[in-house]
Every structure is written in structure tokens, then in C-alpha cells.
């Protein structure tokens, strides 16, 4: 149980275009979803926390107008990278949890974004 | 924000050797989790430690939460190539979920 599906697994786009990444909890309702960015051999950097039906909470230094997050239902959150540039190339990972406290995070398998 | 420093950052060892990974902070946490991530995948939860001084064992992996709940360690006995991956600690800090700086482990056959 507790499967999180992330799509697409990889995407190549041209500079200036926008890319949408979907994160779905397949067999549970996710009250909270998290979006992370990861560079090779480095840890995960939290970008934003989103709760269903409310605006996402962005971490300091993350541009909310560039990384649009929508959490419209308890099973779906989307991250849209707007006007992508080569420096946005990275591995983006979503995660979801069913509750609070000690409930663990369940991760998607990530999206490798390459902006040319 | 990364509240936890992990050391070493990179570690390459021979199969059969033992190793310890450390996770340190100046802050006190109510609990802490350890995850392992393999290339191209999302992290997977290994363990949650809650009580200061707590020790948990998962086969060849031993996790310890510091008495003051500011630090934690992961000890692997007789490492195997399948242990290769990025090890991440994550403290419980309310609704946000931050990770430590990570330790990239390579076990050479």
C-alpha cells in the first residue's frame, strides 16, 4: 500500500516553455504533499508544502510564480515549472503523507527535467 | 532549510566492512527518521526513532537516537553492494519535512 505515482519520469523541454509534473497517491488520501528538488549526489531540498484545498507554503528562495503548485484533491498535486531555463534542470520528487506526527513520507520515483 | 548535518558526505568501502553514518544538529527533535534512496528513485523509509537513547536494529543496520535527541547514527555491519545508496536523516519538525545533507555510500564488491 501507500503508493505514490509521479509522471512523467523524465522530460526534455526547450527554454521558455512550461512543464507540468503530476503526483498522485494511488491508494490513500494525502492530506499533505511535499515537493523536493535534488541535484546529483546531494540531498533533497524542500521546495514547498501543499495541503489539499489551500495555497502551498513555499520555502525561502523558491519563486512561487515560477514553480506553481496545485493540490486540488486529496490524491493529486501538480508542480508546473513556468518559463523553464537550463538552470531549472534537476530531479524533482514529490511525496505524500496520510497524517501528521510520525506518519512517514511516501515518495514518487521522481521526474528528471532537462531544459535545453 | 537543512537542519541536520550528515557525515561523511561520501563513503566508499569494500564489501564486508563496517561503517557508521552520523546525523548531527544543534536543535532538539521529538523524533527522527532515516531513509535510503537508490539512483533514479524516491527515498524509502528505514526507521523512525522517538526516544532519546533509543537503539533500533534492522538486520545489519543499527540506528541510535542520541540521549539529548539532537543527533543520530546509523551503523552498518558487513556492508553489501545492495547497501549502496544515499542515506538521509529527517527530523520531525511540525508539518515541514526537511532532510539532512545526506551520505552517499558505495559498497564495492
Coordinates of N, CA and C in Angstrom, one line a residue:
Chain A
X1 N 0.8 -1.2 0.0 CA 0.0 0.0 0.0 C 0.9 1.3 0.0
X2 N 0.2 2.4 0.1 CA 0.8 3.7 0.1 C 1.7 4.0 -1.1
X3 N 1.2 3.9 -2.3 CA 1.9 4.1 -3.5 C 1.7 5.5 -4.0
X4 N 2.8 6.1 -4.4 CA 2.8 7.5 -5.0 C 3.3 7.4 -6.4
X5 N 2.5 7.8 -7.3 CA 2.9 7.8 -8.7 C 3.2 9.2 -9.2
X6 N 4.4 9.3 -9.8 CA 4.8 10.6 -10.3 C 5.0 10.5 -11.8
X7 N 4.5 11.5 -12.5 CA 4.5 11.5 -14.0 C 4.8 12.8 -14.6
X8 N 5.6 13.0 -15.6 CA 6.4 11.9 -16.2 C 7.7 11.6 -15.4
X9 N 8.3 10.5 -15.8 CA 9.5 10.1 -15.1 C 10.7 10.9 -15.7
X10 N 10.6 11.4 -16.9 CA 11.6 12.3 -17.4 C 11.0 13.1 -18.5
X11 N 11.5 14.3 -18.7 CA 11.0 15.2 -19.7 C 12.1 16.2 -20.1
X12 N 12.1 16.4 -21.4 CA 13.1 17.4 -22.0 C 12.2 18.5 -22.7
X13 N 12.6 19.7 -22.3 CA 11.8 20.8 -22.9 C 12.7 21.9 -23.3
X14 N 12.2 22.8 -24.2 CA 13.0 23.9 -24.6 C 12.9 25.1 -23.7
X15 N 13.9 25.9 -23.6 CA 14.0 27.0 -22.7 C 12.8 27.9 -23.1
X16 N 12.1 28.4 -22.0 CA 11.0 29.3 -22.2 C 9.6 28.6 -22.2
X17 N 9.6 27.3 -22.3 CA 8.3 26.6 -22.2 C 8.0 26.2 -20.8
X18 N 6.8 25.7 -20.5 CA 6.4 25.3 -19.2 C 6.2 23.8 -19.2
X19 N 6.4 23.2 -18.0 CA 6.3 21.8 -17.8 C 5.5 21.5 -16.6
X20 N 4.6 20.5 -16.7 CA 3.7 20.2 -15.6 C 4.1 18.8 -15.1
X21 N 4.3 18.6 -13.8 CA 4.6 17.3 -13.2 C 3.5 16.9 -12.3
X22 N 3.0 15.7 -12.4 CA 1.9 15.2 -11.6 C 2.3 14.3 -10.5
X23 N 1.7 14.4 -9.4 CA 2.0 13.5 -8.3 C 0.7 13.0 -7.7
X24 N 0.5 11.6 -7.8 CA -0.8 11.0 -7.4 C -0.6 10.0 -6.3
X25 N -1.4 10.1 -5.3 CA -1.4 9.0 -4.3 C -2.5 8.0 -4.7
X26 N -2.0 6.8 -5.0 CA -2.9 5.8 -5.7 C -3.9 5.1 -4.8
X27 N -3.5 4.8 -3.5 CA -4.3 4.0 -2.7 C -4.5 4.6 -1.3
X28 N -4.3 5.9 -1.2 CA -4.6 6.6 0.1 C -4.8 8.1 -0.2
X29 N -5.4 8.7 0.8 CA -5.7 10.1 0.6 C -4.5 10.9 1.3
X30 N -3.9 11.8 0.6 CA -2.8 12.5 1.1 C -3.2 13.9 1.5
X31 N -3.2 14.1 2.8 CA -3.6 15.4 3.4 C -2.5 16.5 3.1
X32 N -1.3 16.0 3.0 CA -0.2 16.9 2.7 C 0.8 16.3 1.7
X33 N 1.2 17.1 0.7 CA 2.2 16.7 -0.2 C 3.3 17.6 -0.2
X34 N 4.5 17.1 -0.5 CA 5.7 17.9 -0.5 C 6.4 17.8 -1.8
X35 N 7.0 18.9 -2.2 CA 7.8 18.9 -3.5 C 9.3 19.2 -3.1
X36 N 10.2 18.3 -3.7 CA 11.6 18.5 -3.5 C 12.3 18.6 -4.8
X37 N 13.5 19.2 -4.7 CA 14.4 19.3 -5.8 C 15.7 18.6 -5.4
X38 N 16.3 17.9 -6.3 CA 17.6 17.2 -5.9 C 18.6 17.3 -7.0
X39 N 19.8 17.7 -6.6 CA 20.9 17.7 -7.6 C 21.7 16.4 -7.4
X40 N 22.5 16.0 -8.4 CA 23.2 14.7 -8.3 C 24.0 14.5 -7.0
X41 N 23.9 13.4 -6.4 CA 24.7 13.0 -5.2 C 24.4 14.0 -4.0
X42 N 23.3 14.7 -4.1 CA 23.0 15.7 -3.0 C 21.7 15.3 -2.4
X43 N 21.4 15.9 -1.3 CA 20.2 15.6 -0.5 C 19.0 16.3 -1.2
X44 N 17.8 16.0 -0.6 CA 16.6 16.6 -1.2 C 16.4 18.0 -0.5
X45 N 16.1 19.0 -1.3 CA 15.8 20.3 -0.9 C 14.3 20.6 -0.9
X46 N 13.7 20.8 0.2 CA 12.2 21.1 0.2 C 11.9 22.4 -0.5
X47 N 11.0 22.3 -1.5 CA 10.6 23.5 -2.3 C 9.3 24.1 -1.7
X48 N 8.4 23.2 -1.4 CA 7.1 23.7 -0.9 C 6.3 22.5 -0.3
X49 N 5.4 22.9 0.6 CA 4.5 22.0 1.2 C 3.1 22.4 0.8
X50 N 2.3 21.5 0.4 CA 0.9 21.8 0.0 C -0.1 20.9 0.7
X51 N -1.1 21.6 1.1 CA -2.3 20.9 1.7 C -3.5 21.1 0.8
X52 N -4.2 20.0 0.7 CA -5.4 20.0 -0.2 C -6.3 21.1 0.0
X53 N -6.6 21.8 -1.0 CA -7.6 22.9 -1.0 C -7.0 24.2 -0.5
X54 N -5.8 24.3 -0.2 CA -5.2 25.6 0.3 C -3.9 25.9 -0.5
X55 N -3.5 27.1 -0.4 CA -2.3 27.5 -1.1 C -1.0 26.8 -0.5
X56 N -0.1 26.6 -1.4 CA 1.1 25.9 -1.0 C 2.0 26.9 -0.1
X57 N 2.8 26.3 0.8 CA 3.7 27.1 1.5 C 5.1 26.9 0.9
X58 N 5.7 28.0 0.4 CA 7.0 27.8 -0.3 C 8.1 28.1 0.7
X59 N 9.2 27.4 0.4 CA 10.4 27.6 1.2 C 11.1 28.9 0.8
X60 N 11.9 29.5 1.7 CA 12.6 30.7 1.3 C 13.5 30.5 0.1
X61 N 13.4 31.4 -0.8 CA 14.3 31.3 -2.0 C 13.6 30.6 -3.2
X62 N 12.4 30.0 -3.0 CA 11.7 29.3 -4.0 C 10.7 30.3 -4.6
X63 N 10.7 30.6 -5.9 CA 9.8 31.5 -6.5 C 8.5 30.9 -6.8
X64 N 7.5 31.4 -6.1 CA 6.1 30.7 -6.2 C 5.5 31.0 -7.6
X65 N 5.9 32.1 -8.3 CA 5.4 32.3 -9.6 C 6.1 31.5 -10.7
X66 N 7.2 31.0 -10.3 CA 7.9 30.1 -11.3 C 7.6 28.6 -11.1
X67 N 7.4 28.3 -9.8 CA 7.1 26.9 -9.5 C 5.6 26.9 -8.9
X68 N 4.7 26.7 -9.9 CA 3.3 26.7 -9.5 C 2.8 25.4 -8.9
X69 N 2.3 25.4 -7.7 CA 1.8 24.1 -7.1 C 0.3 24.2 -6.9
X70 N -0.3 23.1 -7.4 CA -1.8 23.0 -7.2 C -2.1 21.7 -6.5
X71 N -2.9 21.7 -5.5 CA -3.2 20.5 -4.7 C -4.7 20.5 -4.7
X72 N -5.4 20.1 -5.8 CA -6.8 20.3 -6.0 C -7.6 19.2 -5.3
X73 N -7.0 18.0 -5.1 CA -7.7 17.0 -4.5 C -6.8 16.2 -3.5
X74 N -7.4 15.3 -2.8 CA -6.6 14.5 -1.8 C -5.7 13.5 -2.4
X75 N -5.8 13.4 -3.7 CA -4.9 12.4 -4.4 C -4.1 12.9 -5.5
X76 N -4.1 14.2 -5.7 CA -3.4 14.8 -6.8 C -2.8 16.2 -6.5
X77 N -1.5 16.3 -6.7 CA -0.8 17.6 -6.6 C 0.0 17.7 -7.9
X78 N 0.1 19.0 -8.4 CA 0.9 19.2 -9.6 C 1.9 20.3 -9.4
X79 N 3.0 20.2 -10.0 CA 4.1 21.2 -10.0 C 4.3 21.7 -11.4
X80 N 4.1 22.9 -11.7 CA 4.4 23.5 -13.0 C 5.6 24.4 -13.0
X81 N 6.6 24.0 -13.8 CA 7.7 24.9 -13.9 C 7.5 25.8 -15.1
X82 N 7.3 27.1 -14.8 CA 6.9 28.0 -15.9 C 8.2 28.7 -16.4
X83 N 8.1 29.0 -17.7 CA 9.2 29.6 -18.4 C 10.6 29.0 -18.0
X84 N 10.7 27.7 -18.3 CA 11.8 27.0 -17.8 C 13.1 27.5 -18.4
X85 N 14.2 27.4 -17.7 CA 15.5 27.7 -18.1 C 16.5 26.6 -17.8
X86 N 17.6 26.5 -18.5 CA 18.5 25.4 -18.2 C 18.9 25.2 -16.8
X87 N 18.9 26.3 -16.0 CA 19.3 26.1 -14.6 C 18.2 25.4 -13.8
X88 N 17.0 25.3 -14.4 CA 15.9 24.6 -13.7 C 16.0 23.1 -13.9
X89 N 17.0 22.6 -14.7 CA 17.2 21.2 -14.9 C 17.6 20.6 -13.6
X90 N 16.8 19.5 -13.3 CA 17.1 18.9 -12.0 C 16.2 17.7 -11.9
X91 N 16.3 17.0 -10.7 CA 15.4 15.9 -10.4 C 14.4 16.4 -9.4
X92 N 13.1 16.3 -9.7 CA 12.1 16.8 -8.9 C 11.3 15.6 -8.3
X93 N 11.1 15.6 -7.0 CA 10.5 14.4 -6.3 C 9.3 14.9 -5.5
X94 N 8.2 14.2 -5.6 CA 7.1 14.6 -4.7 C 6.9 13.5 -3.6
X95 N 6.3 13.9 -2.6 CA 6.0 12.9 -1.5 C 4.7 13.2 -0.9
X96 N 4.1 12.3 -0.2 CA 2.8 12.4 0.4 C 2.7 11.7 1.7
X97 N 1.9 12.2 2.6 CA 1.7 11.6 3.8 C 0.2 11.6 4.2
X98 N -0.2 10.6 4.9 CA -1.6 10.5 5.2 C -2.0 11.3 6.4
X99 N -1.1 11.5 7.3 CA -1.5 12.3 8.5 C -0.3 13.1 9.0
X100 N -0.2 13.3 10.3 CA 0.9 14.1 10.8 C 1.7 13.3 11.8
X101 N 2.4 13.9 12.6 CA 3.2 13.2 13.6 C 4.2 12.3 13.0
X102 N 4.2 11.0 13.4 CA 5.2 10.1 12.9 C 4.9 9.4 11.6
X103 N 3.8 9.7 11.0 CA 3.4 9.1 9.8 C 4.5 9.4 8.7
X104 N 5.0 8.3 8.0 CA 6.1 8.5 7.1 C 5.7 9.2 5.8
X105 N 6.7 9.6 5.1 CA 6.5 10.1 3.8 C 6.6 9.0 2.8
X106 N 5.8 9.0 1.8 CA 5.8 8.1 0.7 C 6.2 8.8 -0.6
X107 N 7.2 8.4 -1.2 CA 7.7 9.2 -2.3 C 7.4 8.6 -3.7
X108 N 7.2 9.5 -4.7 CA 7.2 9.1 -6.1 C 8.6 8.8 -6.5
X109 N 8.7 8.3 -7.7 CA 10.0 8.0 -8.3 C 10.8 9.1 -8.9
X110 N 10.2 10.3 -8.9 CA 10.9 11.5 -9.4 C 10.7 11.7 -10.8
X111 N 11.0 13.0 -11.2 CA 11.0 13.4 -12.6 C 12.3 14.1 -12.9
X112 N 12.9 13.6 -13.9 CA 14.2 14.2 -14.4 C 13.8 15.2 -15.5
X113 N 14.0 16.5 -15.1 CA 13.7 17.6 -16.1 C 15.0 18.1 -16.7
X114 N 15.1 18.1 -18.0 CA 16.2 18.7 -18.7 C 15.7 19.8 -19.6
X115 N 16.2 21.0 -19.4 CA 15.8 22.2 -20.2 C 16.9 22.5 -21.1
X116 N 16.6 22.5 -22.4 CA 17.7 22.8 -23.4 C 17.6 24.2 -24.0
Chain B
X1 N 15.7 24.7 4.0 CA 16.5 24.7 5.2 C 16.9 23.2 5.5
X2 N 18.2 23.0 5.8 CA 18.6 21.7 6.2 C 19.1 21.9 7.6
X3 N 18.4 21.3 8.6 CA 18.8 21.4 10.0 C 19.8 20.4 10.4
X4 N 20.0 19.4 9.7 CA 20.9 18.3 10.1 C 22.1 18.2 9.2
X5 N 23.3 18.1 9.8 CA 24.5 17.8 9.0 C 24.8 16.4 9.1
X6 N 25.1 15.8 8.0 CA 25.4 14.4 8.0 C 26.9 14.2 7.6
X7 N 27.5 13.2 8.2 CA 28.9 12.9 7.9 C 29.1 11.4 7.9
X8 N 30.0 10.9 7.1 CA 30.7 11.7 6.0 C 29.7 12.0 4.9
X9 N 30.1 12.9 4.0 CA 29.2 13.2 2.8 C 29.3 12.1 1.8
X10 N 30.5 11.5 1.6 CA 30.7 10.4 0.7 C 31.5 9.3 1.4
X11 N 31.2 8.1 1.1 CA 31.9 7.0 1.7 C 31.9 5.8 0.7
X12 N 33.1 5.3 0.4 CA 33.3 4.2 -0.5 C 34.1 3.1 0.3
X13 N 33.5 1.9 0.4 CA 34.1 0.9 1.2 C 34.0 -0.4 0.5
X14 N 34.8 -1.4 0.9 CA 34.8 -2.7 0.4 C 33.7 -3.6 1.0
X15 N 33.2 -4.5 0.3 CA 32.1 -5.4 0.8 C 32.7 -6.1 2.1
X16 N 31.9 -6.2 3.1 CA 32.2 -6.8 4.3 C 32.7 -5.9 5.4
X17 N 33.0 -4.7 5.1 CA 33.5 -3.7 6.1 C 32.3 -3.1 6.8
X18 N 32.6 -2.6 8.0 CA 31.6 -1.9 8.8 C 31.7 -0.4 8.6
X19 N 30.6 0.3 8.8 CA 30.6 1.8 8.7 C 29.6 2.4 9.6
X20 N 29.8 3.7 9.9 CA 28.9 4.5 10.7 C 28.6 5.8 10.0
X21 N 27.4 6.2 9.9 CA 27.0 7.5 9.4 C 26.4 8.3 10.5
X22 N 26.7 9.6 10.5 CA 26.3 10.4 11.6 C 25.4 11.5 11.1
X23 N 24.5 11.9 12.0 CA 23.5 13.0 11.7 C 23.4 13.9 12.9
X24 N 23.9 15.1 12.7 CA 24.0 16.0 13.9 C 23.3 17.3 13.7
X25 N 22.8 17.8 14.8 CA 22.2 19.1 14.8 C 22.3 19.8 16.2
X26 N 22.1 21.1 16.2 CA 22.1 21.8 17.5 C 20.7 21.9 18.1
X27 N 19.7 21.4 17.3 CA 18.3 21.5 17.7 C 17.9 20.2 18.3
X28 N 16.9 20.2 19.1 CA 16.3 19.0 19.7 C 15.0 18.7 18.9
X29 N 14.9 17.4 18.6 CA 13.8 16.9 17.8 C 13.0 15.9 18.6
X30 N 11.7 15.8 18.3 CA 10.9 14.9 19.0 C 11.1 13.5 18.4
X31 N 11.4 13.4 17.2 CA 11.7 12.1 16.5 C 12.5 12.3 15.3
X32 N 13.0 11.3 14.8 CA 13.9 11.4 13.6 C 13.7 10.1 12.7
X33 N 13.7 10.3 11.4 CA 13.6 9.2 10.5 C 14.9 9.0 9.7
X34 N 15.1 7.8 9.3 CA 16.2 7.5 8.3 C 15.6 6.9 7.1
X35 N 16.1 7.4 5.9 CA 15.7 7.0 4.6 C 16.9 6.5 3.8
X36 N 16.6 5.6 2.8 CA 17.6 5.3 1.8 C 17.1 5.5 0.5
X37 N 17.9 6.1 -0.4 CA 17.5 6.4 -1.7 C 18.4 5.8 -2.7
X38 N 17.9 5.0 -3.7 CA 18.7 4.5 -4.8 C 18.6 5.4 -6.0
X39 N 19.6 5.4 -6.9 CA 19.6 6.3 -8.0 C 18.3 6.2 -8.8
X40 N 17.8 7.3 -9.2 CA 16.6 7.4 -10.0 C 15.3 7.0 -9.3
X41 N 15.3 6.9 -8.0 CA 14.1 6.5 -7.3 C 13.9 7.5 -6.1
X42 N 12.7 7.4 -5.5 CA 12.5 8.2 -4.3 C 13.0 7.5 -3.1
X43 N 13.2 8.2 -2.0 CA 13.7 7.6 -0.8 C 12.7 6.7 -0.2
X44 N 13.2 5.7 0.6 CA 12.3 4.7 1.2 C 12.7 4.8 2.7
X45 N 11.6 4.8 3.5 CA 11.8 4.8 5.0 C 12.5 3.6 5.5
X46 N 13.5 3.8 6.4 CA 14.1 2.6 7.0 C 13.6 2.5 8.4
X47 N 13.6 3.6 9.2 CA 13.3 3.5 10.6 C 12.9 4.9 11.1
X48 N 12.1 4.9 12.2 CA 11.8 6.1 13.0 C 12.3 5.9 14.4
X49 N 13.0 6.8 14.9 CA 13.4 6.7 16.3 C 12.8 7.9 17.1
X50 N 12.3 7.6 18.3 CA 11.5 8.6 19.0 C 12.1 8.9 20.4
X51 N 12.6 8.0 21.1 CA 13.1 8.2 22.4 C 14.6 8.4 22.5
X52 N 15.0 9.4 23.3 CA 16.4 9.7 23.5 C 17.1 8.4 24.0
X53 N 18.2 8.1 23.3 CA 19.0 6.9 23.7 C 18.5 5.6 23.0
X54 N 17.4 5.7 22.3 CA 16.8 4.6 21.7 C 17.7 3.9 20.6
X55 N 17.8 2.6 20.6 CA 18.5 1.8 19.6 C 17.6 0.9 18.9
X56 N 17.6 1.0 17.6 CA 16.8 0.0 16.8 C 17.6 -0.7 15.8
X57 N 17.3 -2.0 15.7 CA 18.1 -2.8 14.7 C 17.2 -3.3 13.6
X58 N 17.8 -3.3 12.4 CA 17.1 -3.7 11.2 C 18.1 -4.6 10.5
X59 N 18.1 -5.9 10.8 CA 19.1 -6.8 10.2 C 20.5 -6.3 10.5
X60 N 21.2 -5.9 9.5 CA 22.6 -5.5 9.7 C 22.7 -4.0 10.0
X61 N 21.6 -3.3 10.1 CA 21.6 -1.9 10.3 C 21.2 -1.6 11.8
X62 N 22.0 -0.8 12.4 CA 21.7 -0.4 13.8 C 21.5 1.2 13.9
X63 N 20.4 1.6 14.3 CA 20.1 3.1 14.4 C 20.1 3.5 15.9
X64 N 20.7 4.6 16.2 CA 20.7 5.1 17.5 C 20.3 6.6 17.5
X65 N 19.4 7.0 18.5 CA 19.0 8.3 18.7 C 19.7 8.8 19.9
X66 N 20.4 10.0 19.8 CA 21.2 10.5 20.9 C 20.3 10.8 22.1
X67 N 21.0 10.7 23.3 CA 20.3 10.9 24.6 C 19.6 12.3 24.6
X68 N 20.2 13.3 24.0 CA 19.6 14.6 24.0 C 18.7 14.9 22.8
X69 N 18.5 13.9 22.0 CA 17.7 13.9 20.8 C 18.1 15.0 19.9
X70 N 19.4 15.2 19.8 CA 20.0 16.2 18.8 C 20.7 15.5 17.7
X71 N 21.0 14.2 17.9 CA 21.8 13.6 16.9 C 21.4 12.1 16.8
X72 N 21.9 11.5 15.7 CA 21.6 10.1 15.5 C 22.7 9.4 14.7
X73 N 22.8 8.1 14.7 CA 23.8 7.4 13.9 C 23.2 6.2 13.3
X74 N 23.8 5.8 12.2 CA 23.4 4.6 11.5 C 24.7 3.7 11.4
X75 N 24.7 2.5 11.9 CA 25.8 1.7 11.8 C 25.4 0.5 10.9
X76 N 26.3 0.2 9.9 CA 26.0 -1.0 9.0 C 27.1 -2.0 9.3
X77 N 26.8 -3.2 9.5 CA 27.7 -4.3 9.8 C 27.8 -5.1 8.5
X78 N 29.1 -5.4 8.1 CA 29.3 -6.3 7.0 C 28.6 -5.8 5.7
X79 N 28.9 -4.6 5.3 CA 28.2 -4.0 4.2 C 28.2 -4.8 3.0
X80 N 27.1 -4.7 2.2 CA 27.0 -5.5 1.0 C 26.7 -4.5 -0.2
X81 N 27.0 -4.9 -1.4 CA 26.8 -4.0 -2.5 C 25.3 -3.4 -2.6
X82 N 24.4 -4.2 -2.1 CA 23.0 -3.8 -2.1 C 22.7 -2.7 -1.1
X83 N 23.7 -2.4 -0.2 CA 23.5 -1.3 0.7 C 23.9 0.1 0.0
X84 N 24.4 0.0 -1.2 CA 24.8 1.2 -1.9 C 23.6 2.1 -2.1
X85 N 23.8 3.4 -1.8 CA 22.7 4.4 -1.9 C 23.0 5.6 -1.2
X86 N 22.0 6.5 -1.2 CA 22.1 7.8 -0.4 C 21.3 7.7 0.8
X87 N 21.9 7.9 2.0 CA 21.2 7.7 3.2 C 20.9 9.1 3.8
X88 N 19.7 9.3 4.2 CA 19.2 10.6 4.6 C 18.5 10.5 5.9
X89 N 18.8 11.4 6.8 CA 18.1 11.5 8.1 C 17.1 12.7 7.9
X90 N 16.0 12.6 8.6 CA 15.0 13.6 8.6 C 14.4 13.8 9.9
X91 N 14.5 15.0 10.5 CA 13.8 15.2 11.8 C 12.4 15.5 11.7
X92 N 11.7 15.3 12.8 CA 10.3 15.7 12.9 C 10.2 17.1 13.3
X93 N 9.7 18.0 12.5 CA 9.7 19.4 12.8 C 8.3 20.0 12.4
X94 N 7.3 19.6 13.0 CA 6.0 20.1 12.7 C 5.5 19.6 11.3
X95 N 5.0 20.4 10.5 CA 4.4 20.0 9.2 C 5.4 20.0 8.1
X96 N 6.5 20.7 8.3 CA 7.6 20.7 7.2 C 8.4 19.4 7.3
X97 N 9.0 19.0 6.2 CA 9.8 17.8 6.3 C 11.1 18.0 5.6
X98 N 12.1 18.3 6.4 CA 13.4 18.6 5.8 C 14.3 17.4 6.0
X99 N 15.3 17.3 5.1 CA 16.3 16.2 5.2 C 17.7 16.7 5.5
X100 N 18.4 15.8 6.1 CA 19.8 16.1 6.3 C 20.6 16.2 5.0
X101 N 21.9 16.6 5.1 CA 22.7 16.8 3.9 C 23.0 15.5 3.1
X102 N 22.8 14.4 3.7 CA 22.9 13.1 3.0 C 24.3 12.5 3.1
X103 N 24.4 11.2 3.0 CA 25.6 10.4 2.9 C 25.5 9.5 1.8
X104 N 26.4 9.6 0.8 CA 26.3 8.8 -0.4 C 27.3 7.6 -0.1
X105 N 26.8 6.4 -0.1 CA 27.5 5.2 0.3 C 27.7 4.3 -1.0
X106 N 28.9 3.9 -1.2 CA 29.2 3.0 -2.3 C 29.9 1.8 -1.7
X107 N 29.3 0.6 -1.9 CA 30.0 -0.6 -1.4 C 30.5 -1.4 -2.6
X108 N 31.8 -1.6 -2.6 CA 32.5 -2.2 -3.8 C 32.6 -3.7 -3.6
X109 N 32.1 -4.5 -4.5 CA 32.1 -6.0 -4.4 C 33.6 -6.5 -4.3

